[in-house]
Coordinates of C-alpha atoms in Angstrom, one line a residue:
M250 CA -17.6 -16.5 58.5
R251 CA -21.4 -16.9 58.9
S252 CA -21.1 -20.4 57.5
D253 CA -18.9 -21.4 60.5
R254 CA -22.1 -21.9 62.6
T255 CA -22.8 -24.9 60.3
K256 CA -19.3 -26.3 59.9
V257 CA -16.8 -25.6 62.8
G258 CA -16.5 -27.8 66.0
I259 CA -17.4 -31.2 67.1
D260 CA -21.0 -30.2 67.7
R261 CA -21.3 -29.6 63.8
A262 CA -20.2 -33.1 62.9
P263 CA -23.7 -34.1 61.8
A264 CA -24.1 -30.9 59.6
R265 CA -20.6 -31.6 58.1
A266 CA -21.7 -35.3 57.3
L267 CA -24.6 -33.8 55.4
M268 CA -22.5 -31.4 53.5
Y269 CA -20.1 -34.4 52.6
G270 CA -23.2 -36.3 51.4
T271 CA -23.7 -33.6 48.8
G272 CA -20.2 -34.2 47.3
M273 CA -18.6 -31.3 49.1
P274 CA -14.8 -31.7 49.4
E275 CA -13.2 -31.3 52.8
S276 CA -11.2 -28.4 51.4
S277 CA -14.3 -26.4 50.9
M278 CA -15.1 -26.5 54.7
G279 CA -12.7 -23.6 54.9
R280 CA -14.0 -21.6 52.1
A281 CA -16.8 -19.0 52.0
H282 CA -20.0 -20.8 51.3
I283 CA -21.7 -18.9 48.4
G284 CA -25.4 -19.4 47.4
I285 CA -26.4 -19.0 43.9
C286 CA -29.9 -18.2 44.1
S287 CA -31.2 -19.2 40.6
S288 CA -34.8 -18.5 39.2
F289 CA -34.3 -21.0 36.2
T290 CA -37.4 -22.4 34.8
D291 CA -38.5 -23.8 31.5
L292 CA -41.7 -21.7 31.8
I293 CA -40.2 -18.2 31.0
P294 CA -38.0 -17.2 28.1
G295 CA -36.2 -14.8 30.2
H296 CA -35.0 -17.7 32.4
V297 CA -34.5 -20.7 30.1
G298 CA -30.8 -19.7 29.6
M299 CA -30.0 -19.5 33.2
R300 CA -28.5 -23.1 33.4
D301 CA -25.5 -21.8 31.4
L302 CA -25.1 -18.7 33.5
E303 CA -25.2 -20.8 36.7
R304 CA -22.2 -22.6 35.4
Y305 CA -20.3 -19.4 34.7
I306 CA -21.1 -18.0 38.3
E307 CA -20.0 -21.4 39.7
K308 CA -16.6 -21.0 37.6
G309 CA -16.3 -17.6 39.1
V310 CA -17.0 -18.4 42.7
H311 CA -14.4 -21.3 42.6
T312 CA -11.8 -18.9 40.9
G313 CA -12.5 -16.4 43.7
G314 CA -11.8 -19.1 46.3
G315 CA -15.3 -19.8 47.5
H316 CA -17.6 -22.9 47.3
S317 CA -20.9 -22.5 45.5
S318 CA -24.3 -24.3 45.9
I319 CA -27.3 -23.6 43.8
F320 CA -30.8 -23.2 45.2
C321 CA -33.9 -22.2 43.3
V322 CA -36.8 -19.9 43.5
P323 CA -40.0 -19.9 41.4
G324 CA -40.7 -17.4 38.6
I325 CA -43.9 -16.2 37.0
C326 CA -44.1 -14.6 33.6
D327 CA -46.5 -11.8 33.6
G328 CA -47.1 -12.1 29.9
I329 CA -48.3 -15.8 30.1
A330 CA -50.1 -15.2 33.5
M331 CA -52.0 -12.2 32.0
G332 CA -55.7 -12.0 31.4
H333 CA -56.9 -14.9 33.7
I334 CA -56.5 -15.8 37.4
G335 CA -52.8 -16.3 37.1
M336 CA -52.0 -12.6 37.1
H337 CA -53.4 -12.4 40.8
Y338 CA -50.2 -14.4 41.7
S339 CA -47.5 -12.1 40.0
L340 CA -47.0 -9.3 42.4
P341 CA -47.7 -11.5 45.5
S342 CA -44.9 -13.9 44.3
R343 CA -42.4 -11.1 44.9
D344 CA -42.9 -11.1 48.7
A345 CA -42.9 -15.0 48.7
I346 CA -39.6 -15.1 46.7
A347 CA -38.1 -12.8 49.3
D348 CA -39.4 -15.0 52.2
M349 CA -38.2 -18.2 50.7
I350 CA -34.6 -16.7 50.2
E351 CA -34.6 -15.7 53.9
C352 CA -35.5 -19.1 54.9
V353 CA -32.8 -20.8 52.8
V354 CA -29.9 -18.2 53.4
E355 CA -30.5 -18.2 57.3
A356 CA -31.1 -22.0 57.7
H357 CA -27.8 -22.9 55.8
A358 CA -25.9 -19.8 57.1
L359 CA -24.6 -18.8 53.7
D360 CA -21.8 -16.4 53.5
G361 CA -22.8 -14.5 50.5
V362 CA -25.4 -14.8 47.5
V363 CA -25.2 -14.4 43.8
F364 CA -28.8 -13.8 42.8
L365 CA -29.5 -14.9 39.1
T366 CA -32.7 -13.3 37.9
N367 CA -34.4 -11.5 35.0
C368 CA -38.1 -11.0 35.1
D369 CA -40.6 -8.6 36.6
K370 CA -41.2 -9.6 40.2
I371 CA -38.3 -11.9 40.6
T372 CA -35.6 -9.2 40.5
P373 CA -37.2 -6.9 43.2
G374 CA -38.1 -10.0 45.2
M375 CA -34.4 -11.0 45.3
L376 CA -33.3 -7.5 46.2
M377 CA -35.7 -7.3 49.0
A378 CA -34.3 -10.5 50.4
A379 CA -30.7 -9.0 49.9
A380 CA -31.6 -5.9 51.8
R381 CA -33.5 -7.8 54.5
L382 CA -30.6 -10.2 55.0
N383 CA -27.9 -7.7 54.7
I384 CA -25.1 -10.1 53.8
P385 CA -22.8 -9.7 50.8
S386 CA -24.7 -10.0 47.8
I387 CA -24.6 -9.4 44.0
V388 CA -27.2 -9.6 41.2
V389 CA -26.9 -11.1 37.7
T390 CA -29.7 -10.3 35.5
A391 CA -30.0 -12.6 32.7
G392 CA -30.3 -10.1 30.0
P393 CA -32.8 -8.7 27.5
M394 CA -34.1 -10.8 24.4
A395 CA -32.9 -9.9 21.0
T396 CA -35.6 -8.4 18.7
G397 CA -37.5 -10.6 16.4
S398 CA -37.8 -10.2 12.6
Y399 CA -40.6 -10.7 10.4
R400 CA -40.9 -9.4 6.7
M401 CA -37.6 -7.5 7.2
Q402 CA -39.1 -5.5 10.2
K403 CA -38.1 -5.6 13.7
R404 CA -40.7 -7.3 16.1
S405 CA -41.3 -7.2 19.8
F406 CA -43.5 -8.8 22.2
I407 CA -45.9 -6.2 23.2
K408 CA -46.5 -4.2 20.0
D409 CA -46.6 -7.2 17.8
T410 CA -48.8 -9.5 19.8
F411 CA -51.0 -7.6 22.3
E412 CA -51.6 -4.6 20.0
N413 CA -52.0 -6.8 17.0
M414 CA -54.9 -8.7 18.7
A415 CA -57.3 -6.0 17.9
K416 CA -56.2 -5.8 14.4
C417 CA -56.7 -9.5 14.0
R418 CA -60.2 -9.2 15.4
T419 CA -61.2 -6.5 13.0
G420 CA -59.7 -8.4 10.0
E421 CA -57.0 -5.8 9.6
I422 CA -54.5 -8.6 9.6
S423 CA -55.4 -12.3 9.0
E424 CA -55.1 -15.1 11.4
D425 CA -52.3 -16.7 9.5
E426 CA -50.5 -13.3 9.6
M427 CA -51.0 -13.2 13.4
K428 CA -49.7 -16.7 13.8
N429 CA -46.6 -15.6 11.9
I430 CA -45.9 -12.6 13.9
E431 CA -46.4 -14.3 17.2
Q432 CA -43.9 -16.9 16.2
C433 CA -41.4 -14.2 15.5
A434 CA -41.9 -11.7 18.2
C435 CA -39.9 -13.6 20.8
P436 CA -37.1 -15.4 18.9
G437 CA -35.3 -16.8 21.9
Q438 CA -34.2 -16.4 25.4
G439 CA -34.3 -13.2 27.5
A440 CA -36.7 -10.5 28.9
C441 CA -39.0 -8.9 26.5
Q442 CA -37.1 -6.4 24.3
G443 CA -38.3 -3.1 25.5
L444 CA -38.1 -1.0 28.6
F445 CA -40.7 -3.0 30.4
T446 CA -40.6 -3.9 34.0
A447 CA -38.0 -6.8 33.8
N448 CA -35.6 -4.6 31.9
T449 CA -36.1 -1.5 33.9
M450 CA -35.4 -3.3 37.2
A451 CA -32.2 -4.8 35.7
C452 CA -31.1 -1.4 34.7
L453 CA -32.0 0.1 38.0
T454 CA -30.2 -2.8 39.9
E455 CA -27.1 -1.7 38.1
A456 CA -27.7 2.0 38.7
M457 CA -28.0 1.2 42.4
G458 CA -24.6 -0.6 42.3
M459 CA -25.9 -4.2 42.9
S460 CA -24.7 -5.6 39.5
L461 CA -21.4 -5.1 37.6
P462 CA -21.2 -2.5 35.1
G463 CA -22.7 -3.3 31.9
C464 CA -25.0 -6.0 33.3
G465 CA -28.5 -4.5 33.0
M466 CA -28.5 -4.4 29.2
A467 CA -26.1 -7.0 28.1
L468 CA -28.2 -9.4 25.8
A469 CA -29.2 -12.8 27.0
G470 CA -27.1 -15.5 25.6
S471 CA -24.2 -13.4 24.8
G472 CA -20.5 -14.0 25.6
K473 CA -20.7 -10.5 27.3
K474 CA -23.3 -11.8 29.6
R475 CA -21.5 -14.9 30.4
R476 CA -18.2 -13.1 31.3
I477 CA -20.4 -10.9 33.6
A478 CA -21.7 -13.9 35.2
F479 CA -18.2 -15.2 35.7
D480 CA -16.9 -11.9 37.1
S481 CA -19.8 -11.7 39.6
G482 CA -18.8 -15.1 41.0
V483 CA -15.3 -13.7 41.7
A484 CA -16.7 -10.4 43.0
I485 CA -18.9 -12.2 45.5
C486 CA -15.9 -13.8 47.1
E487 CA -14.3 -10.3 47.4
L488 CA -17.3 -8.9 48.8
V489 CA -17.4 -11.6 51.6
E490 CA -13.8 -11.1 52.3
K491 CA -14.1 -7.4 52.7
D492 CA -17.5 -7.9 54.5
I493 CA -19.2 -5.5 52.2
K494 CA -22.9 -6.1 52.8
A495 CA -26.0 -5.3 50.8
R496 CA -27.0 -2.2 52.9
D497 CA -23.8 -0.7 52.6
I498 CA -24.7 -0.2 48.9
L499 CA -28.4 0.0 49.3
N500 CA -28.5 3.3 51.2
E501 CA -30.3 6.4 50.4
N502 CA -28.0 7.4 47.8
A503 CA -28.4 4.3 45.8
F504 CA -32.2 4.7 45.7
R505 CA -32.0 8.4 44.7
N506 CA -29.5 7.3 41.8
A507 CA -32.1 4.7 40.8
V508 CA -35.0 7.1 40.6
M509 CA -33.0 9.6 38.7
L510 CA -31.9 7.0 36.2
D511 CA -35.5 5.6 36.0
M512 CA -36.6 9.2 35.0
A513 CA -33.8 9.5 32.3
L514 CA -34.8 6.1 30.8
G515 CA -38.5 6.5 31.0
G516 CA -38.9 3.2 32.9
S517 CA -41.9 1.0 33.9
T518 CA -44.4 2.4 36.2
N519 CA -44.0 -0.8 38.4
T520 CA -40.8 0.8 39.8
A521 CA -43.1 2.8 42.1
L522 CA -44.0 -0.4 43.7
H523 CA -40.6 -2.1 43.6
L524 CA -38.3 0.6 44.8
P525 CA -40.4 1.5 48.0
A526 CA -40.6 -2.2 48.7
I527 CA -36.7 -2.8 48.5
A528 CA -36.1 0.5 50.3
Y529 CA -38.5 -0.8 53.2
E530 CA -36.3 -3.7 53.5
A531 CA -33.1 -1.8 53.5
K532 CA -34.6 0.6 56.1
V533 CA -34.2 3.5 53.9
P534 CA -37.1 6.4 54.1
F535 CA -38.9 6.3 50.6
T536 CA -42.1 7.8 49.3
L537 CA -43.9 8.4 45.9
D538 CA -42.8 12.0 46.3
L539 CA -39.3 11.0 45.4
F540 CA -40.4 10.1 41.9
D541 CA -41.9 13.3 41.4
E542 CA -39.1 15.3 42.7
Y543 CA -36.7 13.9 40.2
S544 CA -39.3 13.8 37.4
K545 CA -39.6 17.4 37.4
N546 CA -35.9 18.2 37.0
T547 CA -34.4 15.1 35.3
P548 CA -34.9 15.0 31.5
H549 CA -35.9 12.0 29.6
I550 CA -32.9 11.3 27.2
T551 CA -33.7 8.2 25.4
S552 CA -36.5 6.8 23.4
I553 CA -37.0 3.1 24.1
N554 CA -39.8 0.8 22.9
P555 CA -42.7 0.5 23.6
G556 CA -43.1 4.3 23.8
G557 CA -40.1 4.9 21.5
E558 CA -38.2 3.6 18.6
F559 CA -35.0 1.8 20.2
F560 CA -34.6 -1.6 21.6
M561 CA -32.5 -2.9 24.5
E562 CA -29.8 -4.1 22.2
D563 CA -29.5 -0.6 20.6
V564 CA -29.1 1.1 24.0
D565 CA -26.6 -1.5 25.1
A566 CA -24.5 -0.8 22.1
A567 CA -24.8 3.0 22.7
G568 CA -23.0 2.4 26.0
G569 CA -25.6 1.0 28.4
I570 CA -26.3 2.2 31.9
P571 CA -22.9 3.7 32.3
A572 CA -23.6 5.9 29.3
F573 CA -26.5 7.4 31.2
Q574 CA -24.4 7.6 34.3
Y575 CA -21.9 9.7 32.3
R576 CA -24.7 12.1 31.1
L577 CA -26.0 12.5 34.7
R578 CA -22.5 12.4 36.3
D579 CA -22.7 15.8 37.9
R580 CA -26.1 15.0 39.5
L581 CA -25.5 11.5 40.7
F582 CA -24.6 10.8 44.3
D583 CA -21.4 8.9 44.7
N584 CA -21.6 5.6 46.3
P585 CA -20.0 2.2 46.5
T586 CA -20.9 -0.6 44.1
V587 CA -20.3 -4.4 43.9
C588 CA -17.5 -4.0 41.5
G589 CA -15.2 -2.0 43.8
R590 CA -15.4 1.2 42.0
T591 CA -17.8 4.1 42.9
I592 CA -20.7 5.3 41.0
K593 CA -18.7 8.5 40.0
E594 CA -15.8 6.4 38.9
I595 CA -18.1 4.4 36.7
A596 CA -19.8 7.4 35.2
N597 CA -16.6 9.3 34.6
S598 CA -15.0 6.6 32.8
A599 CA -18.0 5.7 30.5
I600 CA -18.4 6.5 26.8
V601 CA -21.6 7.4 24.9
Y602 CA -21.4 5.7 21.4
D603 CA -24.4 7.4 20.0
D604 CA -25.7 10.9 21.0
D605 CA -29.2 10.2 19.8
I606 CA -30.0 6.9 21.7
V607 CA -28.5 8.5 24.9
R608 CA -28.9 12.3 24.5
P609 CA -27.2 15.1 26.3
L610 CA -29.2 16.7 29.0
D611 CA -29.7 19.8 27.1
N612 CA -31.1 17.9 24.1
P613 CA -33.7 15.6 25.6
Y614 CA -36.6 13.8 24.3
H615 CA -38.7 15.2 27.0
K616 CA -37.8 17.9 29.6
E617 CA -39.3 15.8 32.4
G618 CA -38.6 12.4 33.5
G619 CA -40.6 9.3 32.5
I620 CA -42.9 8.9 35.5
A621 CA -45.4 11.5 37.0
V622 CA -47.2 11.1 40.3
L623 CA -50.7 12.6 40.2
R624 CA -52.9 13.4 43.2
G625 CA -56.5 14.6 43.6
N626 CA -59.8 13.6 45.0
I627 CA -59.6 10.3 43.1
A628 CA -56.1 9.6 44.3
Q629 CA -55.4 11.2 47.7
G630 CA -52.5 8.7 48.2
G631 CA -51.1 9.2 44.8
A632 CA -51.2 7.5 41.4
V633 CA -48.5 7.0 38.7
V634 CA -48.5 7.5 35.0
K635 CA -45.7 6.9 32.4
Q636 CA -45.9 10.4 31.0
S637 CA -43.0 9.7 28.5
A638 CA -45.3 7.3 26.7
V639 CA -48.3 9.7 26.4
N640 CA -48.9 11.8 23.3
A641 CA -48.6 15.6 23.9
D642 CA -52.3 16.1 23.0
M643 CA -53.5 13.7 25.8
L644 CA -51.5 15.2 28.7
Q645 CA -54.4 17.1 29.7
F646 CA -57.7 15.4 29.1
T647 CA -61.4 15.4 30.5
G648 CA -63.5 12.5 29.7
T649 CA -66.6 10.7 30.6
A650 CA -66.4 7.9 33.1
V651 CA -67.3 4.3 32.1
C652 CA -66.9 2.0 35.1
F653 CA -66.0 -1.7 35.7
D654 CA -65.4 -3.6 38.9
S655 CA -62.9 -6.0 37.2
E656 CA -60.5 -6.3 34.4
E657 CA -62.6 -9.1 32.5
A658 CA -65.6 -6.9 32.5
A659 CA -63.6 -3.9 31.0
M660 CA -61.9 -6.3 28.6
D661 CA -65.2 -7.7 27.3
A662 CA -66.5 -4.2 26.8
I663 CA -63.3 -3.1 25.0
K664 CA -63.4 -6.1 22.7
N665 CA -67.0 -5.6 21.9
R666 CA -66.3 -2.0 20.7
Q667 CA -68.4 -0.4 23.5
I668 CA -65.6 2.1 24.3
V669 CA -65.4 5.3 22.2
N670 CA -63.1 8.2 22.0
G671 CA -63.7 10.8 24.8
Q672 CA -64.3 8.2 27.6
V673 CA -62.2 7.4 30.7
V674 CA -62.2 3.7 31.3
V675 CA -62.3 3.1 35.2
I676 CA -61.2 -0.3 36.3
R677 CA -61.5 -0.9 40.2
Y678 CA -61.3 -3.5 42.7
E679 CA -57.9 -4.7 41.2
G680 CA -55.6 -3.2 44.0
P681 CA -53.3 -5.1 46.1
K682 CA -56.2 -6.0 48.5
G683 CA -59.2 -6.0 46.2
G684 CA -57.5 -7.9 43.2
P685 CA -56.1 -9.4 45.2
G686 CA -52.6 -9.0 43.9
M687 CA -52.9 -5.7 41.9
R688 CA -53.1 -7.3 38.4
E689 CA -51.5 -5.8 35.3
M690 CA -53.8 -4.1 32.8
L691 CA -51.6 -4.4 29.7
A692 CA -54.3 -6.3 27.7
P693 CA -57.0 -3.7 28.0
T694 CA -54.5 -0.8 27.3
A695 CA -53.1 -2.7 24.3
E696 CA -56.6 -3.5 23.0
I697 CA -57.4 0.3 23.3
M698 CA -54.4 1.2 21.3
G699 CA -54.8 -1.5 18.8
Q700 CA -58.3 -0.3 17.9
G701 CA -56.8 3.2 17.3
L702 CA -58.7 4.8 20.2
N703 CA -56.3 7.7 20.6
K704 CA -58.8 9.7 22.8
V705 CA -59.3 7.3 25.6
A706 CA -57.7 7.3 29.0
L707 CA -57.7 4.4 31.4
I708 CA -57.4 4.7 35.2
T709 CA -57.2 1.8 37.8
D710 CA -56.1 0.8 41.2
G711 CA -54.5 -2.1 39.5
R712 CA -51.2 -1.6 37.8
F713 CA -49.6 -1.4 34.3
S714 CA -46.8 -3.1 32.5
G715 CA -43.8 -1.3 31.3
G716 CA -45.1 -2.1 27.8
T717 CA -48.3 0.2 28.3
R718 CA -48.4 3.3 26.5
G719 CA -51.0 6.2 26.3
P720 CA -52.7 8.0 29.1
C721 CA -53.0 5.1 31.5
I722 CA -53.0 5.9 35.2
G723 CA -52.6 3.3 37.7
H724 CA -51.6 2.5 41.5
I725 CA -54.5 4.7 42.5
S726 CA -54.4 4.9 46.2
P727 CA -56.4 4.4 48.4
E728 CA -57.7 1.6 46.4
A729 CA -61.5 0.9 45.9
A730 CA -61.5 -2.2 48.3
E731 CA -60.3 0.0 51.1
G732 CA -62.8 2.6 50.5
G733 CA -61.0 4.7 48.1
D734 CA -62.8 7.3 46.1
I735 CA -62.2 5.4 42.8
G736 CA -65.0 3.1 44.1
L737 CA -67.4 6.1 44.2
I738 CA -67.1 7.1 40.5
C739 CA -70.5 6.5 38.5
D740 CA -70.9 6.1 34.7
G741 CA -71.1 9.5 33.1
D742 CA -69.1 11.4 35.6
K743 CA -66.5 13.7 34.4
I744 CA -62.8 12.9 35.2
V745 CA -60.1 15.5 34.6
I746 CA -56.6 14.7 34.2
D747 CA -53.7 17.0 34.2
I748 CA -50.4 15.2 33.9
P749 CA -48.3 18.3 33.7
G750 CA -50.3 19.8 36.7
R751 CA -49.9 16.4 38.6
T752 CA -53.7 16.2 39.3
I753 CA -56.4 13.8 38.6
N754 CA -60.1 14.8 39.9
L755 CA -63.5 13.5 39.8
D756 CA -65.6 16.6 38.8
V757 CA -68.5 15.8 41.2
P758 CA -69.7 18.1 44.1
A759 CA -68.3 17.2 47.4
E760 CA -71.7 16.8 48.9
E761 CA -72.4 14.3 46.3
L762 CA -69.4 12.4 47.0
E763 CA -70.2 12.2 50.7
K764 CA -73.6 10.7 49.8
R765 CA -72.1 7.9 47.8
R766 CA -69.4 7.3 50.6
A767 CA -72.2 6.9 53.0
A768 CA -73.8 4.3 50.8
W769 CA -70.8 2.5 49.8
V770 CA -70.5 -1.2 51.0
K771 CA -67.3 -3.0 51.1
P772 CA -67.6 -5.9 48.7
A773 CA -67.0 -9.5 49.7
P774 CA -63.3 -10.8 48.9
K775 CA -63.0 -12.2 45.5
I776 CA -60.6 -15.0 46.7
T777 CA -60.9 -16.5 50.1
K778 CA -58.4 -19.2 50.2
G779 CA -54.7 -20.0 50.0
Y780 CA -51.8 -17.8 49.6
L781 CA -53.8 -14.9 48.0
A782 CA -56.3 -14.7 50.8
K783 CA -53.3 -14.4 53.4
Y784 CA -51.7 -11.9 51.1
A785 CA -54.8 -9.7 50.8
S786 CA -55.1 -9.7 54.7
R787 CA -51.6 -8.4 55.1
V788 CA -50.7 -6.4 52.1
S789 CA -50.2 -2.5 52.1
N790 CA -51.6 -0.1 49.5
A791 CA -49.9 0.8 46.4
A792 CA -48.4 4.0 47.6
Q793 CA -46.5 2.1 50.2
G794 CA -45.2 -0.4 47.6
A795 CA -47.7 -3.2 48.2
I796 CA -45.6 -4.8 50.7
C797 CA -46.3 -7.1 53.7
R798 CA -45.1 -5.0 56.5
V799 CA -44.0 -6.6 59.8
E800 CA -45.4 -3.7 61.9
D801 CA -48.8 -4.3 60.4
L802 CA -48.9 -8.0 61.7

């Protein structure tokens, strides 16, 4: 066992003494040493219930014959960090989490790890660490939040808070009404109720085979989730005994299956950052083109909030991820999973309990998958849009540019009613390097939707939440801070968006662009100290997953 390097032989007497100091019994010296990497924190509703799940994982590890030890990593809630300097830290925290896990697991020579996670950047950070370390690993996502209720209507975080801000500002709803709604929108523990980034990544983790069947959608706080946590503790011991490592599962087939499920679900555009980052650590080739390859031939077969009508609890009741695997069973690549059954075995044994929530492939909500990759003179390296959340009449759009060099400047203009239908809001210098940290633009998009501006597009070298809906195109690469042409757009320019044609172009003569490019001056960094400055100096562009690559050092 890996842990033998800390506990076997006379030279390890000091290490054993320290382990005994933790209360470890002598009988556990011969057991597999299993880490429970928990992201428990009181700061995030998706994580407040993890103390309970830690107990159930511990029970499972003990039942499976191992000895478990909990260690923790931090978590950031995008919804709380949004709209101020805090959001600069969200995406960079993903790489910090992976680094911290590497430090602990290697220093303590753990034999295997159960990763207890839930929210946006924490799940991919843990998967990056699992792939990098390549030891037996299993992921337990803590689960979606139940929907709220107010005045006999289902309520959810995005649509009932962000989009209602504009209505409150205009007097459409009162401040008292807003207060009542915000106290009901998030009724308890769990990740936000729709198919936002946290729940999308939970679903794709299961689709890749790194979580037990049913884990991705099982509600937070439920008995089902506790049972999955217990069973995951047992399973990690079996994975250690059989020496099944993370990369045995996280191979090319796993990533293809994940992208296919993502298209069928209509998941968050942030997967276009996270899957390439995990694939990099797993040493699996991965480009944005994979999203478009599957988007063009994988139908979108459900309708999940925020772009649709169903919530995670509805989709879980309809059969969860196995139900989608059943629909896609003839297309999926067979592959091992942490439960011991293969992807095909899980898919073939699944049951679909509702043919409208999880539709057959020949009766989809949309013929194409949820995400489209656009290219053009604005985005030579690519850009992404959640096309399943765009109204049909906005899939092709030509508008007049109105440009902002920060999210704050754009938000001020939107709140002050300076944006009108027919415009394309351009928010730049918010990419991985320029932000730094590639901030999420949910607040501006929600404000636009809340004002009823249904003929406005928004493009950015920043990113969007899974909660964004409408013609919002992000991850534009190369970003403005590295000389990308999004930095050359001027107010009044025409921007032509063709989502079905997969293009986004600035309608300006090439010679004019060359003049602007020659006159462009790289701006000074927005942040010059601490972790963000180090991150900005190392991070790759969005098309590569906004990762800190070893080969770039």
